[in-house]
Structures are given as C-alpha cells and as structure tokens.
Coordinates of C-alpha atoms and ligand atoms in Angstrom, one line a residue:
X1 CA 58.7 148.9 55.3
X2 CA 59.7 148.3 51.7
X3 CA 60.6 150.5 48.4
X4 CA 57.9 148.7 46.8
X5 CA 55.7 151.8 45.4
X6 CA 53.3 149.7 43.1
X7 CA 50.0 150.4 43.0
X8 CA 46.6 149.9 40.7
X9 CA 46.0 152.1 37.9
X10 CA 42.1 152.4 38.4
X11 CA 39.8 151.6 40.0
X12 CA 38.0 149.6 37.3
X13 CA 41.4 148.1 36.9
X14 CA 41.3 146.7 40.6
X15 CA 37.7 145.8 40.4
X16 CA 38.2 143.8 36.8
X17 CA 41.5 142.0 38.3
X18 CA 39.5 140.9 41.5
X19 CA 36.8 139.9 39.6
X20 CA 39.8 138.0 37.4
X21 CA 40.7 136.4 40.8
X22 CA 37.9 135.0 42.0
X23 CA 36.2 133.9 38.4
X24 CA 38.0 130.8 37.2
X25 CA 37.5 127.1 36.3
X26 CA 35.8 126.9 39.8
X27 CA 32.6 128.7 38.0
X28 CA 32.6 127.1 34.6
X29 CA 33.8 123.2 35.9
X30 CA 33.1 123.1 39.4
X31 CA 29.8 125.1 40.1
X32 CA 27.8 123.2 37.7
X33 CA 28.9 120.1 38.5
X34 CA 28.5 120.4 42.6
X35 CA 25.0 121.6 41.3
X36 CA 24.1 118.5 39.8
X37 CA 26.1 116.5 42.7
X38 CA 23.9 117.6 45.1
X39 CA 20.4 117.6 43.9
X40 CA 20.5 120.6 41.4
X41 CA 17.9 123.0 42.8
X42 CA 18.6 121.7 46.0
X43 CA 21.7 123.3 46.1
X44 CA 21.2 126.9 45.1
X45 CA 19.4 127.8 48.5
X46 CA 22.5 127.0 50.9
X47 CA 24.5 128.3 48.1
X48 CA 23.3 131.3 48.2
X49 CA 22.9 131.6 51.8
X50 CA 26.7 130.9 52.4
X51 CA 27.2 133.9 49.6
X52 CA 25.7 136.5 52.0
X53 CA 26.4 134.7 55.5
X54 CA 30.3 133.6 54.7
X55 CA 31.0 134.9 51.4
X56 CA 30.3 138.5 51.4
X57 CA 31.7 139.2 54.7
X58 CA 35.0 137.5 54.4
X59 CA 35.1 139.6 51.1
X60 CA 34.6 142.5 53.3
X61 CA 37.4 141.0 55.5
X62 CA 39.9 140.5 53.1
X63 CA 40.0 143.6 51.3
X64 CA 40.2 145.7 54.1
X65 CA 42.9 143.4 56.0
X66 CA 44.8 143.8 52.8
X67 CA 44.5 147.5 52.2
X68 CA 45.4 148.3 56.3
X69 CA 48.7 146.3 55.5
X70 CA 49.4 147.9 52.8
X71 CA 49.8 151.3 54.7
X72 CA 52.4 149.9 56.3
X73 CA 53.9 148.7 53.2
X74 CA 52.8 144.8 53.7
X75 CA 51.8 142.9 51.0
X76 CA 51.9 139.5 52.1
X77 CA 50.0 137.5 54.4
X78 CA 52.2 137.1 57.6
X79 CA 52.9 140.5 57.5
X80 CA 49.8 142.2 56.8
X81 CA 48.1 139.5 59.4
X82 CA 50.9 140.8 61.5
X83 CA 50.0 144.6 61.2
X84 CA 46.6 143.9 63.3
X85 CA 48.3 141.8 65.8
X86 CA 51.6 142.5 67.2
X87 CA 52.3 139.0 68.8
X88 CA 54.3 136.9 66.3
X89 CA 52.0 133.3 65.6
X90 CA 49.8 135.6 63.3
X91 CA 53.1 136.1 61.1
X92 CA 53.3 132.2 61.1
X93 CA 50.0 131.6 60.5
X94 CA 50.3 134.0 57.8
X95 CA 52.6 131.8 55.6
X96 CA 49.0 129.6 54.6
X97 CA 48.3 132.5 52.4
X98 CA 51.4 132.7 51.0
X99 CA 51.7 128.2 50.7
X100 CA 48.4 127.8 49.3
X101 CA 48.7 129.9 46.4
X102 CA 52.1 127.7 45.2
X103 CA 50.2 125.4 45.9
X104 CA 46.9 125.6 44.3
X105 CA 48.6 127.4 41.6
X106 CA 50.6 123.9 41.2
X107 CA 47.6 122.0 39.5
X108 CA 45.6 124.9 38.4
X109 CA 48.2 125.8 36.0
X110 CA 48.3 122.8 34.6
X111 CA 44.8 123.0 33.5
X112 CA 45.3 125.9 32.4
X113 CA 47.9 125.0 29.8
X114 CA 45.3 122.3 28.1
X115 CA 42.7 124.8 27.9
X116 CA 45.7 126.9 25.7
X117 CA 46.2 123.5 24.2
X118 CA 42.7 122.9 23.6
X119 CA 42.4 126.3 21.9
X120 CA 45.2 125.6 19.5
X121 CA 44.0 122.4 18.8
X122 CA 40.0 124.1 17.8
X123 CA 42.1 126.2 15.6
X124 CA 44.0 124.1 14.0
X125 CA 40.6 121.4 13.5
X126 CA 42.1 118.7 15.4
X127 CA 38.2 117.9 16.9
X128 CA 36.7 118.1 13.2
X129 CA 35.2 114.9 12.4
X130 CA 36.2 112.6 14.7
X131 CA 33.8 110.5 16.7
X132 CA 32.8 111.1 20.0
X133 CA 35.1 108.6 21.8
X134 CA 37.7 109.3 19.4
X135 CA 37.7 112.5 21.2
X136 CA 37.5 111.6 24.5
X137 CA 40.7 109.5 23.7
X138 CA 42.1 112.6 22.7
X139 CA 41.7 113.8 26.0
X140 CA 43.0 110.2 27.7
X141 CA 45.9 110.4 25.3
X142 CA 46.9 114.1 26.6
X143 CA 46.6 113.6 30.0
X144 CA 48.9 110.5 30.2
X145 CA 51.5 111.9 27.9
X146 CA 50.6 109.7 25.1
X147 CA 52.9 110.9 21.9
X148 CA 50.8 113.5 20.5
X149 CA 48.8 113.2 17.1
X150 CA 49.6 117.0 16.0
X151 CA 53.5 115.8 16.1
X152 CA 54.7 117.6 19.2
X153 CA 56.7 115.4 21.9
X154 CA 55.4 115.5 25.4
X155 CA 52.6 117.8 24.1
X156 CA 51.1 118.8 28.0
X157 CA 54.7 119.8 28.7
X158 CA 55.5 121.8 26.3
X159 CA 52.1 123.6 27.0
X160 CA 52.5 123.8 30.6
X161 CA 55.8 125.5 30.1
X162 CA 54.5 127.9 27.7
X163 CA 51.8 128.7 30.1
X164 CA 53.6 129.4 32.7
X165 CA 55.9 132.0 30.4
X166 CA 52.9 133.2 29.7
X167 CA 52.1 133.7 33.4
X168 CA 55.8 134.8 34.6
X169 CA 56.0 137.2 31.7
X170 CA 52.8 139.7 32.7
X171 CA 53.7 139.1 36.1
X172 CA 57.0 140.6 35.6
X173 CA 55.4 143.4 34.3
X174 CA 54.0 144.3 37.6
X175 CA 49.8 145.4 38.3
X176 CA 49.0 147.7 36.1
X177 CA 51.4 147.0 33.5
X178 CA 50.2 143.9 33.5
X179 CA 47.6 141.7 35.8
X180 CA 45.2 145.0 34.6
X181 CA 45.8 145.1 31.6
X182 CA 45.3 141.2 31.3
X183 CA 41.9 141.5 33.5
X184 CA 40.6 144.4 31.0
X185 CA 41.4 142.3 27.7
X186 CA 40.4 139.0 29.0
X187 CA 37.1 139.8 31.2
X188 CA 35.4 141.4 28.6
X189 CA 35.9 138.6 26.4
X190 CA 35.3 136.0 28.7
X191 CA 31.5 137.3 28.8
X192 CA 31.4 137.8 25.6
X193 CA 32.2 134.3 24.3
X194 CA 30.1 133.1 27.9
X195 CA 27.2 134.9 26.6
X196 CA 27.5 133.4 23.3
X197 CA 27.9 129.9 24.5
X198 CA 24.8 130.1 27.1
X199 CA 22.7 131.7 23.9
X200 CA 23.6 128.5 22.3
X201 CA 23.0 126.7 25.8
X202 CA 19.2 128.4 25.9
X203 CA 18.5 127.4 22.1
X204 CA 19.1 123.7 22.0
X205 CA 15.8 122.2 20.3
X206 CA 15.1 118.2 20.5
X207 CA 15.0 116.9 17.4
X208 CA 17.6 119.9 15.6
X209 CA 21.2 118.7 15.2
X210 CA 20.4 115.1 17.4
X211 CA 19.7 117.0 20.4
X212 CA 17.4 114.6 22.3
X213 CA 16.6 117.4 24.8
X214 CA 15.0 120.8 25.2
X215 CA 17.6 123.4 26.6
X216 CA 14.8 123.6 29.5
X217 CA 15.7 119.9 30.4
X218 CA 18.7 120.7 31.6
X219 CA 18.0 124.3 33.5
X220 CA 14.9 122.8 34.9
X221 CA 17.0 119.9 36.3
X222 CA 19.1 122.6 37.7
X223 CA 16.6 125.3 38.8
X224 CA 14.0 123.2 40.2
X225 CA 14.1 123.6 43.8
X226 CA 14.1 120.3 46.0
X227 CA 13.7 121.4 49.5
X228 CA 14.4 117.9 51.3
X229 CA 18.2 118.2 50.8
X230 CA 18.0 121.5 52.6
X231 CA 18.6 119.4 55.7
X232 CA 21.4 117.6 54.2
X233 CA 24.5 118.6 56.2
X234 CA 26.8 117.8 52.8
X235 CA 24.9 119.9 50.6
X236 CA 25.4 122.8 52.9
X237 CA 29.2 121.1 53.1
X238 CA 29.6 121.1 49.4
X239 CA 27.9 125.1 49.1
X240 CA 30.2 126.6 51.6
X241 CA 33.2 124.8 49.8
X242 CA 31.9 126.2 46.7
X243 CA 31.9 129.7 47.9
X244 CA 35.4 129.4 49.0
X245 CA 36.4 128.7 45.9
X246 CA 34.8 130.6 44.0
X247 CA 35.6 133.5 45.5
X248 CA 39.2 133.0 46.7
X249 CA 38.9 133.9 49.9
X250 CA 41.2 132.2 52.5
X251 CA 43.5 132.5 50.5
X252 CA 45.8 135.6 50.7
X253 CA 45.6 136.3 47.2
X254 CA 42.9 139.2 47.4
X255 CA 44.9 140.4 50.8
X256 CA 47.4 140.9 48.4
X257 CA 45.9 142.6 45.8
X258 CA 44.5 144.9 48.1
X259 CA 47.3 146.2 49.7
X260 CA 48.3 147.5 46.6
X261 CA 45.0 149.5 47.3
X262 CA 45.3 153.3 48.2
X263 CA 44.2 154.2 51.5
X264 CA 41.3 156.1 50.6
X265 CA 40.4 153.4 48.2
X266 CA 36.7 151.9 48.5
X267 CA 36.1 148.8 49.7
X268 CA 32.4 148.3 50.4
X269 CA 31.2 148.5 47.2
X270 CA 34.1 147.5 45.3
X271 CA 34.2 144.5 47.3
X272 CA 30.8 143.7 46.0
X273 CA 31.1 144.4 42.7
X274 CA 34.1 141.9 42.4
X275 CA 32.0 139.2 44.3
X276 CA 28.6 140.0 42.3
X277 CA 30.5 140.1 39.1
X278 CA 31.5 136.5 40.4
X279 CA 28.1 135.2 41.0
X280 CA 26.7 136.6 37.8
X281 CA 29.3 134.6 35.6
X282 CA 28.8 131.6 38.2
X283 CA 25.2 131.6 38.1
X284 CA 24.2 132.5 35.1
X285 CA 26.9 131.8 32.6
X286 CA 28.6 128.9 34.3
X287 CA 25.1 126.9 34.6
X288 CA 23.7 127.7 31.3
X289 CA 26.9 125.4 29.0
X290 CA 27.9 122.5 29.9
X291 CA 24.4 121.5 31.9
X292 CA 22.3 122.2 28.9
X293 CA 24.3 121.4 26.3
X294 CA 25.0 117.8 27.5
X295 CA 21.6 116.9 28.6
X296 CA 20.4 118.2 25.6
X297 CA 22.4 115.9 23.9
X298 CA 22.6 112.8 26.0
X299 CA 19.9 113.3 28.5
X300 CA 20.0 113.6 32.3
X301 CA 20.9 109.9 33.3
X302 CA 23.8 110.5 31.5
X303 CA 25.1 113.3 32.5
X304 CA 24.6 112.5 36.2
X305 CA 26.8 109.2 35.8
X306 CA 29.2 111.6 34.1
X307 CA 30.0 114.3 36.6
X308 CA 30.2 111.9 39.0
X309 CA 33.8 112.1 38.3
X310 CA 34.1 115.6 38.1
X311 CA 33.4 118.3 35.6
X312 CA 36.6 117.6 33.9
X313 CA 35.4 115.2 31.7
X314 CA 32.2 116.9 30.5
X315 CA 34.3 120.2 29.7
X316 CA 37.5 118.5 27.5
X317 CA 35.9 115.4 26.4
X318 CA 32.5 115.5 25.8
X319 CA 32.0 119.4 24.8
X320 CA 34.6 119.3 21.9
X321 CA 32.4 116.8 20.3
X322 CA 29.1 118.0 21.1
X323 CA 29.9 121.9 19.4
X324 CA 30.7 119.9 16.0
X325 CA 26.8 119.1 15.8
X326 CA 26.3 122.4 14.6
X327 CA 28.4 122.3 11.9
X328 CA 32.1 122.4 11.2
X329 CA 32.6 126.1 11.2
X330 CA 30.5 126.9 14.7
X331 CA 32.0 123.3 15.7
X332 CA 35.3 125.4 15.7
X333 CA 34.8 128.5 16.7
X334 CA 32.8 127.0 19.5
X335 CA 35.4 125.2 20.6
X336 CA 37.9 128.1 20.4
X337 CA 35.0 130.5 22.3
X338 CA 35.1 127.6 25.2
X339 CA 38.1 127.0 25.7
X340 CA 39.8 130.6 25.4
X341 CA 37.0 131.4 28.0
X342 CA 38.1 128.8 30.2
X343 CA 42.2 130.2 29.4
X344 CA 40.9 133.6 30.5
X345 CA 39.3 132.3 33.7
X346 CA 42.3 130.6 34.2
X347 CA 45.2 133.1 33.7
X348 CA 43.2 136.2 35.5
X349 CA 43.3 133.6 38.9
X350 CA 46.4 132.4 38.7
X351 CA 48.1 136.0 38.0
X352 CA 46.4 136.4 41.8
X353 CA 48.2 133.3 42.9
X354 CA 51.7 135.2 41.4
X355 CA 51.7 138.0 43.4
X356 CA 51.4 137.4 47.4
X357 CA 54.7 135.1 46.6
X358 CA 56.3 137.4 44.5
X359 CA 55.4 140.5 47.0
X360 CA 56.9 138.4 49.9
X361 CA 60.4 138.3 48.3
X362 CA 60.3 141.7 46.9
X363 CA 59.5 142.9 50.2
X364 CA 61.1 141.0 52.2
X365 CA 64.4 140.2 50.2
X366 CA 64.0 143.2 48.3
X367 CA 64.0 140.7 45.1
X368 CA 63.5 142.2 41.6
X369 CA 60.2 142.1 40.2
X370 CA 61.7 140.2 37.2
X371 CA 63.4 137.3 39.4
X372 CA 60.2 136.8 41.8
X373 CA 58.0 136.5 38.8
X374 CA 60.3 134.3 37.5
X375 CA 60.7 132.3 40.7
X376 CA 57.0 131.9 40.6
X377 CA 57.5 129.9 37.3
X378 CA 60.2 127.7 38.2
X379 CA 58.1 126.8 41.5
X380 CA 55.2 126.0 40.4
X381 CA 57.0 124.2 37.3
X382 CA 58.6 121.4 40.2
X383 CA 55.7 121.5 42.3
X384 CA 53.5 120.9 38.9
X385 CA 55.5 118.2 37.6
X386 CA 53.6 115.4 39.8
X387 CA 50.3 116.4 38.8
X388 CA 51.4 116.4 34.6
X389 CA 53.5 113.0 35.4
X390 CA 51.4 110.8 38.3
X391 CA 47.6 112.4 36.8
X392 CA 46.2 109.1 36.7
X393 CA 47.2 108.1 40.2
X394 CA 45.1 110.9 41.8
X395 CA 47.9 113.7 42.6
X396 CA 45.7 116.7 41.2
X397 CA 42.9 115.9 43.6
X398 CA 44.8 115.2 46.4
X399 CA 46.6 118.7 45.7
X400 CA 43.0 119.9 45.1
X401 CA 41.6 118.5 48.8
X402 CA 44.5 119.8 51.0
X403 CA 45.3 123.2 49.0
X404 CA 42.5 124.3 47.5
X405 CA 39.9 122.8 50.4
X406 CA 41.2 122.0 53.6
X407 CA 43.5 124.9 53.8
X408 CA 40.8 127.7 52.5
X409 CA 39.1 127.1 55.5
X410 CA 41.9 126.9 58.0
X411 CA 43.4 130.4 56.9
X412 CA 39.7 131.8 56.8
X413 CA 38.6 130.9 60.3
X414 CA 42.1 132.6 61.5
X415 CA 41.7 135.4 59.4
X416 CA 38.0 135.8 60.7
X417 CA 38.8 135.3 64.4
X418 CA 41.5 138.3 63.9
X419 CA 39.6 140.5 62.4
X420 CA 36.5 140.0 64.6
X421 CA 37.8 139.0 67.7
X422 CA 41.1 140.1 68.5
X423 CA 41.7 143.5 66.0
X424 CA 38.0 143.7 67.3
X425 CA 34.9 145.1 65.1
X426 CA 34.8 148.4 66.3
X427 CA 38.0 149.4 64.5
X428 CA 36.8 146.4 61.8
X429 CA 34.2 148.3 61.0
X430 CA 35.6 151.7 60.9
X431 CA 38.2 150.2 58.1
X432 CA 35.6 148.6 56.1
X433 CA 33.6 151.6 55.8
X434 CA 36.5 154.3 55.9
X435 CA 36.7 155.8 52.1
X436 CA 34.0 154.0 51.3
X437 CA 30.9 154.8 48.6
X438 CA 28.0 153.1 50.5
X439 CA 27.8 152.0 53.9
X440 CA 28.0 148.5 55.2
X441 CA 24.6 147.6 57.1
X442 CA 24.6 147.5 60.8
X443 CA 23.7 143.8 60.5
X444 CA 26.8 143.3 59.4
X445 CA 28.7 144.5 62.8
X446 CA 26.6 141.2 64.1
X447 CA 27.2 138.7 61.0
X448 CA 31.1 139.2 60.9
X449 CA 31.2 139.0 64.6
X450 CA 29.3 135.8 65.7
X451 CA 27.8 134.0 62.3
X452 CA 30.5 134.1 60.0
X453 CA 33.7 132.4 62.1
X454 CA 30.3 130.0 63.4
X455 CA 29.6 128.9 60.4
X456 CA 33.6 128.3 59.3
X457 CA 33.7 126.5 62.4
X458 CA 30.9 124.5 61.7
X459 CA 32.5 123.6 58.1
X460 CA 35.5 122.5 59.5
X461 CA 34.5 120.6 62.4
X462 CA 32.2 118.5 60.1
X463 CA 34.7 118.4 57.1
X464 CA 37.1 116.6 59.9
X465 CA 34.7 114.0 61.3
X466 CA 32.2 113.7 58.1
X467 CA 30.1 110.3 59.2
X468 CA 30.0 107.7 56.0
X469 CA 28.4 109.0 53.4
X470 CA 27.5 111.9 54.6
X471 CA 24.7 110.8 56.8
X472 CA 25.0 112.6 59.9
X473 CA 21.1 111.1 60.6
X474 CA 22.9 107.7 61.3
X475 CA 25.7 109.2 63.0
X476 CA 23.7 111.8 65.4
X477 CA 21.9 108.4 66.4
X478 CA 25.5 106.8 67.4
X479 CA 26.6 104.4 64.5
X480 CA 29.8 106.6 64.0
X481 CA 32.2 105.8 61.0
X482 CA 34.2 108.4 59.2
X483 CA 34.0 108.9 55.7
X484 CA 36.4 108.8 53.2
X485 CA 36.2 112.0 52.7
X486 CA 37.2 113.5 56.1
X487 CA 40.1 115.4 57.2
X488 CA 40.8 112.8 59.5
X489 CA 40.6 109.7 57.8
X490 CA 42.3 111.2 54.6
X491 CA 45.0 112.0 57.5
X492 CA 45.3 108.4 59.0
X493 CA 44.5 106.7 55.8
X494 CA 45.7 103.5 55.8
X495 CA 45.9 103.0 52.0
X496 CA 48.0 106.3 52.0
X497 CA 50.5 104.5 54.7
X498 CA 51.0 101.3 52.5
X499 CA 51.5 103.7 49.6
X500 CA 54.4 105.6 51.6
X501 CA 55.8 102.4 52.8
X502 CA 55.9 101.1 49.5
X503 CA 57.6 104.4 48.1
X504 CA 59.9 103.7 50.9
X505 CA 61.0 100.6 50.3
X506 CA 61.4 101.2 46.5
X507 CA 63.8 104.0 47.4
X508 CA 65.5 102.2 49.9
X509 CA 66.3 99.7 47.1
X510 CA 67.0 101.9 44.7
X511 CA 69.4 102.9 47.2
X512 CA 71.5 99.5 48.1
X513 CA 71.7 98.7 44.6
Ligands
LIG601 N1 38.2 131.5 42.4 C1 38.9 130.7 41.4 C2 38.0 129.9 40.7 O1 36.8 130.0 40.8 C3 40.0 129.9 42.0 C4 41.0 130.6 42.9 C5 41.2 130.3 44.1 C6 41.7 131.7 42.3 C7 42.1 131.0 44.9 C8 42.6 132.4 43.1 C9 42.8 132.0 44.4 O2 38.4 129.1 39.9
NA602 NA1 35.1 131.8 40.9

C-alpha cells in the first residue's frame, strides 16, 4: 500500500491524456506507411477488424486491470498484474510493462527531439530555398552528427537533452499538474494543425505549384479496396502490429494511467473515446499528409520506392521541401504546423512511458516524485545514447522490433490470459462494466474470452516462424524457410553472432593493450 494519493483532475483530463498515449508518431509515420506497404486498401479491412476483435477489448482490459490495482494502491505492472493473481510469476511477468516503456521510450525520445529540432529549424527558415536533396542532406547530416549548419555542436544532442528536460520537467509535476495539462494544450492543437495540413492534403491540384497529382491520386491509392491481400497472412501480421502500436496496449503504460483512476471511474465508454479519438486522428488525419502530399508531388512509383524504408524519410526529408511549393510564408508555417504536430504526438506518449517507471519507485521505494521523474531522464538518456550514436548501423529498429513489437504482444497475451482465464470473466466483466455510462455488449463476454488471446496467439506464433517472404502458401505446402523477419531467426541470426564476436574480440583487445 503506498502514500501515493495522486489522482486525475477530470475526467476529460484522463480521457485527453489517454488519447495523448495512444496518438503518436505511430499514426502520422507508421500507419500511412504500413498502408502503402501492404497494398493500401487492402489493408484497412484487417485493420479494422483487429481494432474491434484485439484492439478494443484489450482497451477494455487495460483500463480496468489498471483501475482494480489501483484500489489497492498499485500503479505498476507486477503489482497491479499481481492484485488479480496471488501467485508470484504474474509480479515477474509484470516487469515487461514496466522494461518496455524504458525501452521504447529509448528511441522514441529521440525522435522526438528532431521533430523539436525540426520546429526550430521552420522557425528560424533553415528549409527556405534550398533544393530538395539539399534538404534531405539536412536530414543525413543530423542524424549522423554531422557539425551542424545553424552553428550548434552535436546539434541531435543537445536536442535530445533538451527534450528529455522537457519530459522530466512535467513529469515532475505529477498528472494533473502536468501530463493533463500537457494532453489539454497539445491535443487540441495537434488537430488543429492535422486538420489544416490534411485541408491542404485534400486541395493539391495537378498542374498548381508543380504538383503532378490530384489529391485523389493519393487517397484513391489508399482507399481503394484490394480484396486479394485479404488472404495475405502478413497483411493481417502488419494490421494487428499496427493496432498494438497505435494504441499502446501491452504495454503497461495505460495500466498505469488508470490506476490513478477513481474507483467509480468509467471505463466502458471512456475506454472508447480514448481509442476512437485514436482512430479518428489515425485514419483520417494520419492518411490524408504525407500520402497525398507526396504523390501529388512525385507520383505513386515514387512514393512506394520511398516508404519502403520507412516513413521516416518521407516525414523529415521530403515534407520540409515539398510545403515550400506554396510559398515561403505557408512553406514555414507548414513546416512548423508539421512538425509541432508530430512534438505533440510525441511528448503526450512518452509522458505515458514516464509514469509506470516512475510509479514503481515511488511506490515501491517511496522515491520522490522529483527524483523518479528525474531518473526517468537519466535512463532513457544512456539507454538513448546508442540509438543517437550507432543510427546508421540499425540500433533504433532493432530497439523498435524487440521493444516496441515483439514484447507488445508477449505482455498482451499474458495480460489477456489473466484477465480472461485465470481472474475469470465473470468478475472481468463485472469490473469493466462497474461505474460505467454504457454497458459493454454481451458479445463481448465471448470476444475477450476465446477470440482475443486466439488471435494474439495467432500473431505470435506466426511472428516466430514467419516463412520467407511472407508466403505461408509455399510454406503450408512444405518448402519451409524462415524469414528474416521472424522472432526466431532475428534470435539465432547468424550475422548478429559474427557482429557480437567481432564486438568481442575488439574489447578483448582493447583490453590486452
Ligand atoms: N501509441 C503510440 C503511437 O502511436 C506509441 C506508444 C506506444 C505510446 C506505447 C505509449 C506507449 O505512436
Ligand atoms: Na497511436
């Protein structure tokens, strides 16, 4: 039982800082770009059936985990998993949703601090009349520490500390002094400048300004359903890890925040407004930028080839130049509406990766509020450090696959077969519903039960062994090689082994000498 006697200030608050949590790069970069990946609209359809199948109910699962826990006085993962379970593993298995925050948090920040960069540098001009690979250098130059142009030393370092000030400072100043407060400046905004970006998205005319494209090339690309991929095991892959993501379950971060809940709190419809609020920014702002706007402008071929390495590049190199087409002054303040968009997706999600660490030590160690926050910082300064020094050599994706992929689904399928299982759905289904404005449909009872920890299963099992390619046709028919992609190669990758053996021997050197 802890002192700790925090809680939310309203109810919009709670509902604006969820929503904070779960919108984030993963809607702006990711979503559009897994779009495109996988067919455009062939992949809204599995999308949108893991929302309501996966999504929704883990929602349901996770804020009403988190707010039994807290009547205890848990807000952390081992111990709130603990609360439903007496027998100790759960408390173990609990430490995921504490790690995979850090963790996550590690890489995440980091882009966070070049979208404050990148907002500094609209402001100041630094994208005004330069070419268009001038300012994908730009980017190339930032990332691997390249002196700075605007005079600053170490430029991404500077930024990545100030970001993370940023971050310790509000979370020092607890939830509704100020996580709430942050969610109620910077969600509002964060549609505003959305909805002005995906006006300019809808508007782009070929011909006007170079644009070689109709806005409806784009969204078409996008919209139009293609129903042949709809028996593509890694499209239905790439949507479930997708809604993961995007809605930061399996996580522990919305546990957290919900334990700060009171216990006559509502979750059922809260739950959904958070996740709906989500899928309206992810689906409707989120595909109406960066799709349009760059196949407007250099036309679908392109674009494709482009995202093939991520959404990254589209967002930091390509955008800044593209906004300067109409004009210098909408040039800038597009720039500055992007990117400060992106900065307020950023910092509302990675406020939510703050707390279950700092709510562990406060709890636990009865820390100050002030050190944990600060502890925070310093941790996921060091664990950062890699990703801002070794970027080129593939550390943030590797961070990326085990923290903010593998492990979601890990800590959801435990979470899941807790809650359903071994807690057991009649008193499940008692504390979803309990204080609650609208009642959960019985069909629920059924989904949490049997479908939902199915269809993790599924995910995981075919993330581990995922045939070559993706073609499980070839595979079900017994020519059987693993992908690159799966868990288990990644695991017993052989180029990872000569890179640890080479690390190895360098030390070992380094050592004798
Ligand atoms: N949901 C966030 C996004 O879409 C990412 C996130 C994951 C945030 C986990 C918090 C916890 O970018
Ligand atoms: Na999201």
């Amino acid at each position: 039982m802890s002192a700790n006697k925090e809680s939310w200030g309203s109810r919009v608050g709670l509902i604006l800082a969820m929503a904070g949590n779960a919108v984030g790069f993963g809607n702006f970069l990711r979503f559009p770009v897994q779009a495109v990946q996988n067919g455009g609209g062939a992949f809204i359809i599995p999308y949108l059936v893991c929302f309501l199948l996966m999504g929704i109910p883990l929602l349901w699962i996770e804020w009403s985990v988190g707010r039994f826990g807290g009547k205890f006085g848990y807000h952390s993962a081992p111990f709130i998993l603990n609360s439903l379970d007496k027998r100790p593993f759960w408390k173990y298995l609990g430490v995921f949703g504490i790690w995979s925050n850090v963790a996550v948090a590690a890489y995440y920040c980091y882009l966070e601090s070049w979208t404050l960069s990148y907002v500094y540098h609209s402001v100041v001009g630094s994208f005004s009349n330069l070419s268009q690979t001038q300012i994908a250098d730009f980017f190339s130059d930032y990332v691997n520490l390249n002196v700075s142009t605007s005079g600053i030393p170490f430029e991404p370092i500077v930024f990545f500390v100030l970001c993370l000030a940023l971050n310790t400072w509000v979370l020092s100043r607890g939830l509704s002094g100020g996580v709430e407060k942050v969610a109620k400046i910077g969600m509002p905004l964060l549609i505003l400048f959305g909805m002005f970006l995906a006006f300019k998205g809808f508007t782009i005319t070929a011909g006007e300004n170079g644009a070689i494209n109709d806005s409806a090339v784009g969204l078409n690309f996008l919209w139009t359903p293609n129903f042949e991929s709809l028996w593509s095991p890694k499209v239905w892959l790439a949507a479930a890890g997708q809604i993961f993501f995007t809605l930061s379950v399996g996580m522990g971060s919305i546990q957290c925040y919900a334990s700060y809940m009171r216990s006559k709190d509502d979750i059922a419809l809260s739950a959904m407004s958070a996740g709906w609020m989500n899928e309206f920014v992810e689906v409707v702002l989120g595909s109406s930028i960066i799709i349009p706007i760059a196949v407007g402008y250099l036309g679908i071929d392109n674009v494709i080839e482009m995202t093939k390495s991520g959404g990254l590049g589209l967002g930091f190199r390509t955008l800044p130049y593209l906004f300067y087409q109409w004009g210098d002054v909408l040039g800038a303040v597009s720039g500055v509406m992007w990117f400060g968009l992106l900065f307020f997706a950023g910092i509302t999600s990675s406020l939510a990766m703050g707390t279950p660490w700092m709510s562990f030590l406060m709890d636990e160690f009865k820390w100050k509020r002030e050190s944990a926050a600060l502890s925070f910082g310093v941790i996921v300064f060091v664990l950062g450090m890699p990703t801002v020094l070794f970027f080129n050599y593939g550390v943030f994706d590797e961070y990326d696959y085990w923290s903010g992929t593998v492990s979601l689904v890990v800590f959801a399928m435990v979470e899941a077969i807790l809650f359903a299982w071994v807690f057991g759905m009649d008193k499940g289904m008692h504390e979803i519903n309990s204080g609650s404005d609208i009642k959960v449909p019985n069909i629920y009872r059924f989904i949490i039960k049997y479908i939902t920890p199915t269809f993790i299963l599924l995910v995981f099992l075919s993330s581990l062994v995922t045939p070559k390619d993706g073609n499980w046709d070839a595979a079900l028919r017994g020519n059987w090689v693993l992908d690159d992609s799966s868990i288990i190669r990644k695991i017993t990758n052989a180029g990872l082994k000569e890179q640890i053996a080479a690390a190895t021997d360098a030390a070992t050197k380094a050592n004798l000498e």
